[in-house]
Amino acid sequence: MYGRDPWGGPLEINAADSITHDYRSRNLHELDRAPLPRPLDETQQSWLLGPPVKKKKKYVDLGCILVSRKIFLWTLGTILLTASLAGFITVIVKTVPHHKHKPPQPDNYTLALHKALMFFNAQRSGKLPKSNNVTWRRDSCLQDGKGDQGQCYKDLVGGYYDAGDAIKFNFPMSYAMTMLSWSVIEYSAKYEAVGELDHVKGLIKWGTDYFLKTFNSSADIIYMMVEQVGIGTTGGRESELNNEHYCWMRPEDIDYKRHVFQCYSSCADLAGEMAAALASASIVFKDNKDYSKTLVRGATTLLKFAMANKKSYTTVSEEGSKFYNSSKVSDELLWGGAWLYYATGNVTYLTEITTHTMALNAGAFYDSPYYGVFSWDNKLPGAQLLLTRMRLFLSPGYPYEEILSAFHNQTGVVMCSYLPYFHKFKRTNGGLIQLNHGGPQPLQYAANAAFLATLFSDYLDAADTPGWYCGPHFYKTDELRKFSRSQIDYILGKNPRKMSYVVDYGKRYPKHVHHRGASIPKNIKKESCKGGWKWRDTKKENPNIIVGAMVAGPDKKDEFHDVRSNYNYTEPTLAGNAGLVAALVALSGEKASGGIDKNTMFSAVPPLYPATPPPPAPWTP
């Protein structure tokens, strides 16, 4: 059958094609029925094709807030788990044995420092505090100065005995207190670190309390002061039973009237040194304002007295010239003025001590065999270093710069003279510097030099200065500490005799110290003046150990004789031990424990503004 194609061609319909078309139509119809929905089982309805069902959140009511139950349970579980774990760890830590780390052992200088301070406890005069901690010492000389009518003092109880006797020499005692105060001002942190700060401050106050009794400390002007308590002159007075050097007896047994020596117009050096002691102590006790003001007022009065007289106390004192002769006066005036400036900030003192005349009279501009030998007699090296401190840290400028620069340069020269590369001072074969040129009792001078050298080294370090020049040669600050350690190590036992010259330090030390109290047993009856000679002359060891006493030391051949009767070998002194304490604390802990305290020294010093220099002279053609 044909049909007509509307586009012009024939249109034919085939029977086979019709059958095929019908078959395809039936198949398509069946395929169209396949996607129709079918009944679903429960499982399919729950997760495969069923619509999502929102669950209702559950909350926990905590009273003030509602918290999701899920978050609450998670948080509670975490807390319980953490607490259980922490408890478990704690039980393990407590039950399992563990080793404690011991603190580092103190160095030798610190160990020696503890002992060297104890010497001052043994030298106390008067009514002793309960904390004195020297079992063989008791109250002594409680009548000193009492009952003397018309004098500048009410009583003179207290202070320190100078050495192995019972005399109170105010000149070296003042120097000793100044040295202790200086060391505390610079190294208070070190003292506190080793538990000795309160102890050393108590020792200083014991001395300054006594000094305030020796003159009218409440007056603005004084006309006399006490020089000494007790007689020590040997020779014609040996038969007198009240002579402390003739008698060998404990201070506790002294029952006779003790002589008091006073000076009037001729004691500028003594007044200057005592002014330094009170002024330096006022800085130590700056937190105790009332006491500090009392010390400053006393120091001001004393220096005024010294400046008005300018004569040595030893010119008229047989006792002073015999035992503690003062070779100059102006070094004490320079020393006392420097300390009073630091204590008050009064530029009047700074102006006075930076004059060319003052420096010249103190010996700053000429050489001598004892230039640079710091001691109870020669304060110039200490005063120059003290004022070098000002130049390094304050730089006051004009009009002080000229003299301060000279002091700084001279301090450098002194430090150069201590080094073994130069030959200003000889040394023993064992390495001990002979600052007193082979004379007796060399250790105190070596200890003083060790303190100055270490302190100057710390000053330079604090000023970010690596060293200093000796002529054309530059030396680092470590050279100074090396020198200081060599001298203190010698004193502590690194010497040809392998002996420590500090009692009770090391395995081997002097056992026959020239000291009355240490040589007489504490439990025997009272000894008379001559009755104690048997204890002086016995070859037995001292029954009482005077802990920390630095003896006079060996001779120039490193030889030492442990003989009680020879005081040039075996007698300790206040001045010697003060220098030793200062050197030990300066060296203790090395640099790891910190250097100096830069600020405390300047606590009373106001800011300095350099004055305007005078204009130049007008120019003329």
Coordinates of C-alpha atoms in Angstrom, one line a residue:
M1 CA 0.0 0.0 0.0
Y2 CA 1.3 3.2 -1.0
G3 CA 0.6 6.6 0.3
R4 CA 1.5 9.9 -0.9
D5 CA 4.5 11.7 0.7
P6 CA 3.6 15.2 1.4
W7 CA 7.2 16.2 0.3
G8 CA 6.7 14.7 -3.1
G9 CA 7.9 11.0 -2.5
P10 CA 5.8 7.9 -2.2
L11 CA 4.5 6.9 1.1
E12 CA 4.6 3.1 1.7
I13 CA 3.4 1.2 4.7
N14 CA 4.9 -2.2 5.2
A15 CA 3.2 -5.0 7.2
A16 CA 6.5 -6.2 8.8
D17 CA 7.2 -2.8 9.9
S18 CA 3.8 -2.5 11.5
I19 CA 4.4 -5.7 13.5
T20 CA 7.8 -4.5 14.7
H21 CA 6.2 -1.2 15.7
D22 CA 3.6 -2.8 17.8
Y23 CA 6.2 -5.0 19.6
R24 CA 8.2 -2.0 20.5
S25 CA 5.2 -0.2 21.7
R26 CA 4.3 -3.0 24.1
N27 CA 7.9 -3.1 25.4
L28 CA 7.9 0.6 26.0
H29 CA 4.6 0.3 27.8
E30 CA 6.1 -2.3 30.1
L31 CA 9.2 -0.1 30.7
D32 CA 7.0 2.8 31.6
R33 CA 5.3 0.7 34.3
A34 CA 8.6 -0.2 36.0
P35 CA 9.2 3.1 37.8
L36 CA 5.8 3.1 39.4
P37 CA 5.8 3.0 43.2
R38 CA 5.9 -0.3 45.0
P39 CA 5.1 -1.2 48.5
L40 CA 8.3 -0.8 50.8
D41 CA 9.2 -3.0 53.7
E42 CA 10.0 -1.5 57.2
T43 CA 13.7 -1.5 56.8
Q44 CA 13.5 0.5 53.5
Q45 CA 11.1 2.9 55.1
S46 CA 13.4 3.5 58.0
W47 CA 16.6 4.4 56.3
L48 CA 16.6 4.2 52.6
L49 CA 13.7 6.2 51.2
G50 CA 11.8 7.4 54.2
P51 CA 11.8 11.2 54.9
P52 CA 14.2 12.3 57.7
V53 CA 12.7 12.6 61.2
K54 CA 14.1 15.4 63.4
K55 CA 15.0 14.3 66.9
K56 CA 14.0 16.4 69.8
K57 CA 17.0 17.8 71.7
K58 CA 17.3 17.0 75.4
Y59 CA 18.5 19.6 78.0
V60 CA 19.7 19.6 81.5
D61 CA 18.4 22.3 83.8
L62 CA 21.3 23.6 86.0
G63 CA 19.1 26.1 87.8
C64 CA 20.2 29.3 86.1
I65 CA 20.9 28.0 82.6
L66 CA 19.8 25.1 80.3
V67 CA 22.7 23.0 79.0
S68 CA 22.5 20.5 76.2
R69 CA 22.4 17.0 77.8
K70 CA 25.0 15.7 75.3
I71 CA 27.5 18.6 76.1
F72 CA 26.9 18.2 79.8
L73 CA 27.7 14.5 79.7
W74 CA 30.8 15.1 77.6
T75 CA 32.1 17.8 79.9
L76 CA 31.3 15.8 83.1
G77 CA 33.1 12.8 81.7
T78 CA 36.2 14.8 80.7
I79 CA 36.4 16.4 84.2
L80 CA 36.1 13.0 85.9
L81 CA 38.7 11.4 83.5
T82 CA 41.2 14.3 84.1
A83 CA 40.7 14.2 87.8
S84 CA 41.3 10.4 87.9
L85 CA 44.4 10.8 85.7
A86 CA 45.8 13.6 87.9
G87 CA 45.1 11.6 91.1
F88 CA 46.8 8.5 89.6
I89 CA 49.9 10.6 88.6
T90 CA 50.0 12.1 92.1
V91 CA 49.9 8.7 93.8
I92 CA 52.8 7.5 91.5
V93 CA 54.9 10.6 92.2
K94 CA 54.4 10.3 96.0
T95 CA 55.0 6.6 96.2
V96 CA 57.9 6.2 93.8
P97 CA 61.2 7.2 95.5
H98 CA 63.0 10.1 93.9
H99 CA 66.2 12.0 94.5
K100 CA 66.3 15.6 95.7
H101 CA 68.7 18.0 94.0
K102 CA 71.1 19.5 96.5
P103 CA 71.9 23.2 96.3
P104 CA 75.3 24.0 94.9
Q105 CA 78.1 24.0 97.5
P106 CA 79.4 27.4 98.5
D107 CA 82.8 28.3 97.2
N108 CA 85.9 28.6 99.4
Y109 CA 85.6 32.4 99.7
T110 CA 82.0 32.1 101.0
L111 CA 83.0 29.4 103.5
A112 CA 85.9 31.6 104.7
L113 CA 83.6 34.7 104.9
H114 CA 81.3 33.0 107.4
K115 CA 84.3 32.4 109.7
A116 CA 86.1 35.7 109.2
L117 CA 83.0 37.6 110.4
M118 CA 83.0 35.5 113.6
F119 CA 86.2 37.1 114.7
F120 CA 84.4 40.3 115.3
N121 CA 82.0 38.5 117.7
A122 CA 85.1 37.4 119.7
Q123 CA 86.4 40.9 119.9
R124 CA 83.3 42.6 121.3
S125 CA 83.6 44.6 124.5
G126 CA 80.8 45.4 126.9
K127 CA 77.5 43.5 127.5
L128 CA 77.3 40.9 124.8
P129 CA 74.1 40.2 122.9
K130 CA 72.5 36.8 123.2
S131 CA 73.3 36.1 119.5
N132 CA 77.1 36.6 119.9
N133 CA 77.7 32.9 119.6
V134 CA 81.2 32.7 121.1
T135 CA 80.9 30.3 124.0
W136 CA 84.1 31.3 125.7
R137 CA 83.3 35.0 125.8
R138 CA 81.2 36.9 128.4
D139 CA 80.4 40.5 129.4
S140 CA 83.5 42.5 130.0
C141 CA 84.8 46.0 130.9
L142 CA 81.3 47.2 131.9
Q143 CA 82.8 50.1 133.9
D144 CA 84.7 51.7 131.0
G145 CA 84.4 55.5 131.2
K146 CA 81.9 55.5 134.1
G147 CA 82.2 58.0 136.9
D148 CA 84.6 60.3 135.1
Q149 CA 83.3 63.8 135.9
G150 CA 83.5 66.7 133.5
Q151 CA 84.3 64.7 130.4
C152 CA 82.7 64.6 127.0
Y153 CA 81.3 61.2 127.6
K154 CA 79.0 59.5 130.0
D155 CA 80.4 56.0 129.6
L156 CA 82.5 54.1 127.1
V157 CA 81.1 50.6 127.4
G158 CA 81.1 48.7 124.1
G159 CA 83.2 48.8 121.0
Y160 CA 85.9 46.3 120.1
Y161 CA 89.2 45.1 121.5
D162 CA 91.8 45.7 118.9
A163 CA 93.8 42.5 118.8
G164 CA 95.0 40.0 121.3
D165 CA 94.8 42.5 124.1
A166 CA 91.9 44.4 125.7
I167 CA 92.7 47.9 124.4
K168 CA 90.2 49.9 122.4
F169 CA 92.2 51.9 119.8
N170 CA 89.6 54.1 118.1
F171 CA 91.8 54.9 115.0
P172 CA 92.1 51.3 113.6
M173 CA 88.6 50.5 114.9
S174 CA 87.1 53.3 112.9
Y175 CA 88.9 52.1 109.8
A176 CA 87.6 48.6 110.3
M177 CA 84.0 49.7 110.5
T178 CA 84.5 51.9 107.4
M179 CA 85.7 48.8 105.5
L180 CA 82.8 46.7 106.6
S181 CA 80.4 49.4 105.6
W182 CA 82.0 49.9 102.2
S183 CA 81.8 46.1 101.5
V184 CA 78.1 46.1 102.5
I185 CA 77.2 49.1 100.3
E186 CA 78.8 47.5 97.3
Y187 CA 77.9 43.8 97.9
S188 CA 74.8 43.7 100.0
A189 CA 73.2 41.2 97.6
K190 CA 76.1 38.8 98.2
Y191 CA 75.9 39.2 102.0
E192 CA 72.1 38.5 101.8
A193 CA 72.5 35.5 99.5
V194 CA 74.8 33.8 102.0
G195 CA 72.7 34.8 105.1
E196 CA 75.2 37.2 106.6
L197 CA 73.7 40.6 105.9
D198 CA 72.0 41.1 109.3
H199 CA 75.1 39.7 111.0
V200 CA 77.5 42.2 109.4
K201 CA 75.1 45.1 109.9
G202 CA 74.9 44.2 113.6
L203 CA 78.7 44.2 113.8
I204 CA 78.9 47.7 112.2
K205 CA 76.2 49.1 114.5
W206 CA 78.1 47.7 117.5
G207 CA 81.1 49.9 116.5
T208 CA 79.1 53.0 115.5
D209 CA 77.1 52.9 118.8
Y210 CA 80.3 53.0 120.6
F211 CA 81.8 55.8 118.5
L212 CA 78.8 58.0 119.3
K213 CA 79.8 57.8 122.9
T214 CA 83.3 59.0 122.4
F215 CA 82.4 62.6 121.7
N216 CA 79.4 65.0 122.1
S217 CA 77.6 63.7 119.1
S218 CA 74.6 65.9 119.7
A219 CA 76.7 69.2 119.5
D220 CA 77.5 71.1 116.4
I221 CA 81.0 72.0 117.6
I222 CA 83.2 69.8 119.7
Y223 CA 86.6 70.5 121.4
M224 CA 87.7 67.0 122.5
M225 CA 87.1 63.3 121.7
V226 CA 88.2 60.0 123.1
E227 CA 91.3 58.4 121.4
Q228 CA 91.7 55.2 123.3
V229 CA 90.6 53.1 126.3
G230 CA 93.3 51.1 128.1
I231 CA 97.1 51.4 128.5
G232 CA 99.4 49.5 126.2
T233 CA 102.8 51.3 126.4
T234 CA 105.6 49.0 127.2
G235 CA 108.9 50.0 128.9
G236 CA 108.8 52.0 132.1
R237 CA 105.2 51.0 132.9
E238 CA 105.7 47.3 132.8
S239 CA 105.4 47.1 136.6
E240 CA 102.0 48.7 136.5
L241 CA 99.2 46.2 137.1
N242 CA 96.7 48.1 134.9
N243 CA 98.8 47.8 131.7
E244 CA 96.9 45.7 129.1
H245 CA 100.1 44.6 127.5
Y246 CA 101.9 43.7 130.7
C247 CA 98.9 41.8 132.0
W248 CA 97.9 38.5 130.4
M249 CA 94.3 38.1 131.5
R250 CA 90.9 37.7 130.0
P251 CA 88.8 40.8 129.4
E252 CA 86.2 39.3 131.7
D253 CA 88.7 39.3 134.6
I254 CA 89.6 43.0 134.3
D255 CA 88.5 44.7 137.5
Y256 CA 90.8 47.7 137.6
K257 CA 90.1 51.3 136.5
R258 CA 91.0 51.6 132.8
H259 CA 92.6 54.8 131.6
V260 CA 90.9 56.9 129.0
F261 CA 92.9 58.9 126.5
Q262 CA 91.4 62.1 125.0
C263 CA 92.7 64.4 122.3
Y264 CA 91.8 68.1 122.0
S265 CA 93.1 70.1 119.1
S266 CA 95.5 67.5 117.7
C267 CA 93.4 64.7 116.3
A268 CA 92.3 65.6 112.8
D269 CA 93.2 62.2 111.4
L270 CA 91.3 60.3 114.1
A271 CA 88.3 62.6 113.6
G272 CA 88.4 62.3 109.9
E273 CA 88.6 58.5 110.0
M274 CA 85.7 58.3 112.6
A275 CA 83.7 60.6 110.4
A276 CA 84.2 58.2 107.5
A277 CA 83.0 55.3 109.7
L278 CA 79.8 57.1 110.7
A279 CA 79.1 58.5 107.2
S280 CA 79.6 55.2 105.5
A281 CA 77.4 53.4 108.1
S282 CA 74.7 56.0 107.6
I283 CA 74.4 54.7 104.0
V284 CA 74.2 51.1 105.3
F285 CA 71.4 52.0 107.6
K286 CA 69.6 54.4 105.2
D287 CA 66.3 52.6 105.8
N288 CA 66.5 53.3 109.5
K289 CA 66.1 57.1 109.0
D290 CA 66.5 58.2 112.6
Y291 CA 69.6 56.3 113.2
S292 CA 71.1 57.3 109.8
K293 CA 70.5 61.0 110.6
T294 CA 72.2 60.6 113.9
L295 CA 75.2 59.1 112.2
V296 CA 75.3 61.8 109.6
R297 CA 75.1 64.5 112.3
G298 CA 78.0 62.9 114.2
A299 CA 80.1 62.6 111.1
T300 CA 79.5 66.2 110.1
T301 CA 80.5 67.4 113.6
L302 CA 83.7 65.3 113.5
L303 CA 84.8 66.4 110.1
K304 CA 84.2 70.0 111.0
F305 CA 86.5 69.4 114.0
A306 CA 89.1 67.8 111.8
M307 CA 89.2 70.5 109.2
A308 CA 89.6 73.2 111.9
N309 CA 92.7 71.5 113.4
K310 CA 94.5 69.5 110.7
K311 CA 97.0 68.1 113.2
S312 CA 97.7 64.4 113.8
Y313 CA 96.7 62.7 117.1
T314 CA 99.9 60.8 117.2
T315 CA 102.0 64.0 117.6
V316 CA 101.1 64.3 121.2
S317 CA 100.1 60.7 121.9
E318 CA 102.7 58.3 123.2
E319 CA 100.2 55.5 122.9
G320 CA 99.1 56.3 119.4
S321 CA 102.6 56.9 118.0
K322 CA 103.8 53.6 119.5
F323 CA 101.1 51.3 118.1
Y324 CA 99.1 53.1 115.4
N325 CA 101.1 56.0 114.2
S326 CA 99.5 58.2 111.6
S327 CA 102.0 59.3 108.9
K328 CA 99.7 62.0 107.3
V329 CA 96.5 63.8 108.1
S330 CA 95.1 64.9 104.7
D331 CA 94.4 61.4 103.5
E332 CA 91.9 61.0 106.4
L333 CA 90.4 64.4 105.5
L334 CA 90.0 63.3 101.9
W335 CA 88.6 59.9 102.9
G336 CA 86.1 61.4 105.5
G337 CA 85.0 64.2 103.1
A338 CA 84.3 61.7 100.3
W339 CA 82.2 59.5 102.5
L340 CA 80.3 62.5 103.8
Y341 CA 79.5 63.7 100.3
Y342 CA 78.1 60.3 99.5
A343 CA 76.1 60.3 102.7
T344 CA 74.7 63.8 102.3
G345 CA 75.0 64.9 98.7
N346 CA 76.3 68.2 100.0
V347 CA 78.5 69.6 97.2
T348 CA 80.5 71.6 99.7
Y349 CA 82.3 68.4 100.6
L350 CA 82.9 67.5 97.0
T351 CA 84.3 71.0 96.3
E352 CA 86.7 70.6 99.2
I353 CA 88.0 67.2 98.4
T354 CA 88.5 68.0 94.7
T355 CA 90.9 70.9 95.2
H356 CA 94.5 70.6 94.0
T357 CA 95.7 71.5 97.5
M358 CA 93.8 68.7 99.2
A359 CA 95.0 66.1 96.7
L360 CA 98.6 67.3 96.9
N361 CA 98.6 67.2 100.7
A362 CA 97.2 63.7 100.7
G363 CA 100.1 62.6 98.5
A364 CA 98.3 62.0 95.2
F365 CA 101.0 63.6 93.0
Y366 CA 104.2 62.1 94.2
D367 CA 105.6 58.6 94.4
S368 CA 106.8 56.9 97.5
P369 CA 107.6 53.3 98.5
Y370 CA 104.2 53.0 100.1
Y371 CA 102.2 54.6 97.3
G372 CA 99.2 52.3 96.6
V373 CA 99.5 50.5 100.0
F374 CA 96.0 50.8 101.4
S375 CA 95.9 50.4 105.2
W376 CA 94.6 51.8 108.5
D377 CA 97.3 54.5 108.1
N378 CA 97.2 55.3 104.3
K379 CA 93.6 56.0 103.1
L380 CA 94.7 57.6 99.8
P381 CA 94.3 54.5 97.5
G382 CA 90.9 53.9 98.9
A383 CA 89.8 57.5 98.7
Q384 CA 91.0 57.7 95.0
L385 CA 89.1 54.6 94.1
L386 CA 86.0 55.8 95.9
L387 CA 86.1 59.1 93.9
T388 CA 86.9 57.2 90.7
R389 CA 83.5 55.5 91.2
M390 CA 81.9 58.9 90.9
R391 CA 83.6 59.7 87.7
L392 CA 82.7 56.4 86.1
F393 CA 79.0 56.5 87.0
L394 CA 78.1 60.1 87.5
S395 CA 80.5 62.1 85.3
P396 CA 80.1 65.4 87.2
G397 CA 82.2 67.3 84.8
Y398 CA 83.5 70.8 85.4
P399 CA 84.8 72.0 87.9
Y400 CA 85.5 68.5 89.4
E401 CA 86.7 66.7 86.4
E402 CA 90.4 67.7 86.6
I403 CA 91.0 66.2 90.0
L404 CA 88.6 63.3 89.5
S405 CA 90.4 62.4 86.3
A406 CA 93.8 62.6 88.2
F407 CA 92.4 60.2 90.9
H408 CA 91.1 57.9 88.1
N409 CA 94.5 57.8 86.4
Q410 CA 96.3 57.2 89.7
T411 CA 94.0 54.4 90.6
G412 CA 94.9 52.8 87.3
V413 CA 98.6 53.2 88.2
V414 CA 98.1 51.6 91.6
M415 CA 96.3 48.6 89.9
C416 CA 99.2 48.2 87.5
S417 CA 101.6 48.1 90.4
Y418 CA 99.8 45.1 91.8
L419 CA 100.2 43.0 88.7
P420 CA 103.2 40.6 88.5
Y421 CA 104.2 42.0 85.2
F422 CA 105.6 45.0 86.9
H423 CA 108.1 45.2 89.8
K424 CA 106.9 47.9 92.1
F425 CA 106.5 45.4 94.9
K426 CA 108.4 42.2 95.5
R427 CA 106.8 38.8 96.0
T428 CA 107.7 35.9 98.1
N429 CA 108.6 32.6 96.4
G430 CA 105.1 31.5 97.3
G431 CA 103.5 34.5 95.5
L432 CA 102.6 36.8 98.4
I433 CA 103.0 40.4 97.5
Q434 CA 105.2 42.4 99.8
L435 CA 103.3 45.7 100.1
N436 CA 105.1 46.5 103.3
H437 CA 108.4 45.7 101.7
G438 CA 109.3 42.6 103.8
G439 CA 108.0 44.0 107.1
P440 CA 106.0 42.0 109.6
Q441 CA 102.3 41.4 109.4
P442 CA 102.0 41.3 105.6
L443 CA 98.6 39.6 105.2
Q444 CA 96.5 42.6 106.1
Y445 CA 98.0 44.7 103.3
A446 CA 97.6 41.9 100.7
A447 CA 93.9 41.5 101.7
N448 CA 93.3 45.2 101.3
A449 CA 94.9 45.2 97.9
A450 CA 92.8 42.2 96.9
F451 CA 89.6 44.1 97.8
L452 CA 90.6 47.2 95.9
A453 CA 91.6 45.3 92.8
T454 CA 88.4 43.2 92.8
L455 CA 86.3 46.3 93.4
F456 CA 87.9 48.3 90.6
S457 CA 87.4 45.3 88.3
D458 CA 83.7 45.3 89.2
Y459 CA 83.5 49.1 88.6
L460 CA 84.9 48.7 85.1
D461 CA 82.6 45.8 84.3
A462 CA 79.6 47.9 85.5
A463 CA 80.7 50.8 83.4
D464 CA 81.0 48.4 80.3
T465 CA 84.7 49.0 80.2
P466 CA 86.7 45.8 79.4
G467 CA 90.0 46.9 81.0
W468 CA 92.5 49.7 81.5
Y469 CA 95.9 50.7 80.3
C470 CA 99.3 50.3 82.0
G471 CA 101.4 52.5 79.8
P472 CA 101.0 51.3 76.3
H473 CA 99.7 47.9 77.4
F474 CA 96.0 47.1 77.8
Y475 CA 94.9 44.7 80.5
K476 CA 91.5 43.1 80.9
T477 CA 89.6 43.2 84.2
D478 CA 90.2 39.5 84.7
E479 CA 93.8 40.3 85.4
L480 CA 92.8 42.1 88.5
R481 CA 90.6 39.2 89.8
K482 CA 93.4 36.8 89.0
F483 CA 95.7 38.9 91.3
S484 CA 93.1 39.1 94.0
R485 CA 92.4 35.4 94.0
S486 CA 96.2 34.6 94.1
Q487 CA 96.5 36.7 97.3
I488 CA 93.4 35.4 99.1
D489 CA 94.2 31.8 98.0
Y490 CA 97.6 32.2 99.6
I491 CA 96.0 33.3 102.9
L492 CA 93.6 30.4 102.8
G493 CA 96.3 27.8 102.3
K494 CA 97.7 27.8 98.8
N495 CA 101.2 28.6 100.0
P496 CA 104.5 26.7 100.5
R497 CA 103.5 25.6 104.0
K498 CA 100.1 24.4 102.9
M499 CA 98.7 26.3 105.9
S500 CA 95.6 28.4 106.2
Y501 CA 96.3 31.7 108.1
V502 CA 92.6 32.0 109.0
V503 CA 91.8 30.1 112.2
D504 CA 89.4 27.1 111.8
Y505 CA 89.5 27.3 108.1
G506 CA 91.1 24.3 106.3
K507 CA 92.7 21.3 107.9
R508 CA 95.9 23.1 109.1
Y509 CA 95.8 26.5 110.7
P510 CA 97.6 28.3 113.6
K511 CA 96.8 26.8 117.0
H512 CA 98.8 29.2 119.3
V513 CA 97.2 32.5 118.4
H514 CA 98.5 35.5 120.3
H515 CA 95.2 36.2 122.1
R516 CA 94.5 36.4 125.8
G517 CA 90.9 35.3 125.8
A518 CA 91.6 32.3 123.4
S519 CA 94.6 31.1 125.4
I520 CA 93.0 30.9 128.9
P521 CA 90.5 28.1 129.6
K522 CA 87.0 29.4 130.1
N523 CA 86.2 27.3 133.2
I524 CA 89.1 28.2 135.4
K525 CA 89.1 30.7 138.2
K526 CA 89.8 34.4 137.6
E527 CA 93.5 34.9 136.7
S528 CA 95.5 37.9 138.0
C529 CA 97.6 40.1 135.8
K530 CA 100.8 38.0 136.2
G531 CA 98.9 34.8 136.9
G532 CA 98.0 34.5 133.3
W533 CA 101.6 34.4 132.1
K534 CA 101.6 30.6 132.4
W535 CA 99.0 30.5 129.7
R536 CA 100.9 32.9 127.6
D537 CA 104.1 30.9 127.8
T538 CA 102.7 27.4 127.6
K539 CA 103.5 25.4 124.5
K540 CA 100.0 23.8 124.5
E541 CA 97.5 24.8 121.9
N542 CA 94.9 27.4 122.7
P543 CA 91.9 25.8 124.6
N544 CA 89.5 28.2 122.8
I545 CA 89.3 28.5 119.0
I546 CA 89.1 32.1 117.9
V547 CA 87.2 31.3 114.7
G548 CA 87.9 33.3 111.6
A549 CA 90.9 35.3 113.0
M550 CA 93.5 36.1 110.3
V551 CA 96.9 36.1 112.0
A552 CA 99.7 38.5 111.1
G553 CA 101.2 36.0 108.6
P554 CA 104.5 34.6 107.4
D555 CA 107.8 36.5 106.8
K556 CA 109.3 37.4 103.5
K557 CA 110.6 33.9 103.1
D558 CA 107.2 32.3 103.5
E559 CA 108.3 31.0 106.9
F560 CA 105.7 31.0 109.8
H561 CA 106.3 30.2 113.4
D562 CA 103.2 29.2 115.3
V563 CA 104.3 30.7 118.6
R564 CA 102.0 32.6 120.9
S565 CA 104.7 34.9 122.2
N566 CA 105.6 36.2 118.7
Y567 CA 102.8 38.5 117.8
N568 CA 104.4 39.4 114.5
Y569 CA 103.4 35.9 113.3
T570 CA 100.3 35.0 115.3
E571 CA 98.4 38.1 116.4
P572 CA 95.1 39.0 114.6
T573 CA 93.7 42.5 114.4
L574 CA 90.4 44.3 113.7
A575 CA 91.9 46.2 110.7
G576 CA 93.3 43.0 109.2
N577 CA 90.2 41.0 109.4
A578 CA 88.1 43.9 108.0
G579 CA 90.1 43.9 104.9
L580 CA 89.9 40.1 104.6
V581 CA 86.1 40.2 105.0
A582 CA 85.8 42.9 102.3
A583 CA 88.0 40.9 99.9
L584 CA 86.2 37.6 100.6
V585 CA 82.7 39.0 99.9
A586 CA 84.0 40.7 96.7
L587 CA 85.4 37.5 95.4
S588 CA 82.6 35.2 96.6
G589 CA 80.3 33.7 94.0
E590 CA 82.4 35.1 91.2
K591 CA 80.7 37.1 88.5
A592 CA 77.8 34.7 88.3
S593 CA 76.2 36.0 91.5
G594 CA 76.3 39.6 90.4
G595 CA 78.6 42.5 90.7
I596 CA 78.3 45.7 92.7
D597 CA 75.3 47.7 93.7
K598 CA 75.6 50.8 91.5
N599 CA 72.9 52.9 93.1
T600 CA 72.9 52.6 96.9
M601 CA 76.1 54.6 97.2
F602 CA 74.4 57.5 95.4
S603 CA 71.1 57.3 97.2
A604 CA 71.7 60.7 98.9
V605 CA 73.4 62.4 96.0
P606 CA 71.2 64.7 93.9
P607 CA 71.6 64.9 90.1
L608 CA 74.7 66.9 89.2
Y609 CA 74.5 69.5 86.5
P610 CA 78.0 70.6 85.4
A611 CA 78.6 74.3 85.9
T612 CA 79.1 76.5 82.9
P613 CA 82.9 76.9 82.3
P614 CA 84.1 80.5 82.5
P615 CA 84.2 82.3 79.1
P616 CA 87.6 82.6 77.4
A617 CA 89.5 85.8 77.7
P618 CA 88.7 88.3 75.0
W619 CA 90.8 88.0 71.9
T620 CA 93.2 90.8 71.1
P621 CA 95.3 91.1 68.0

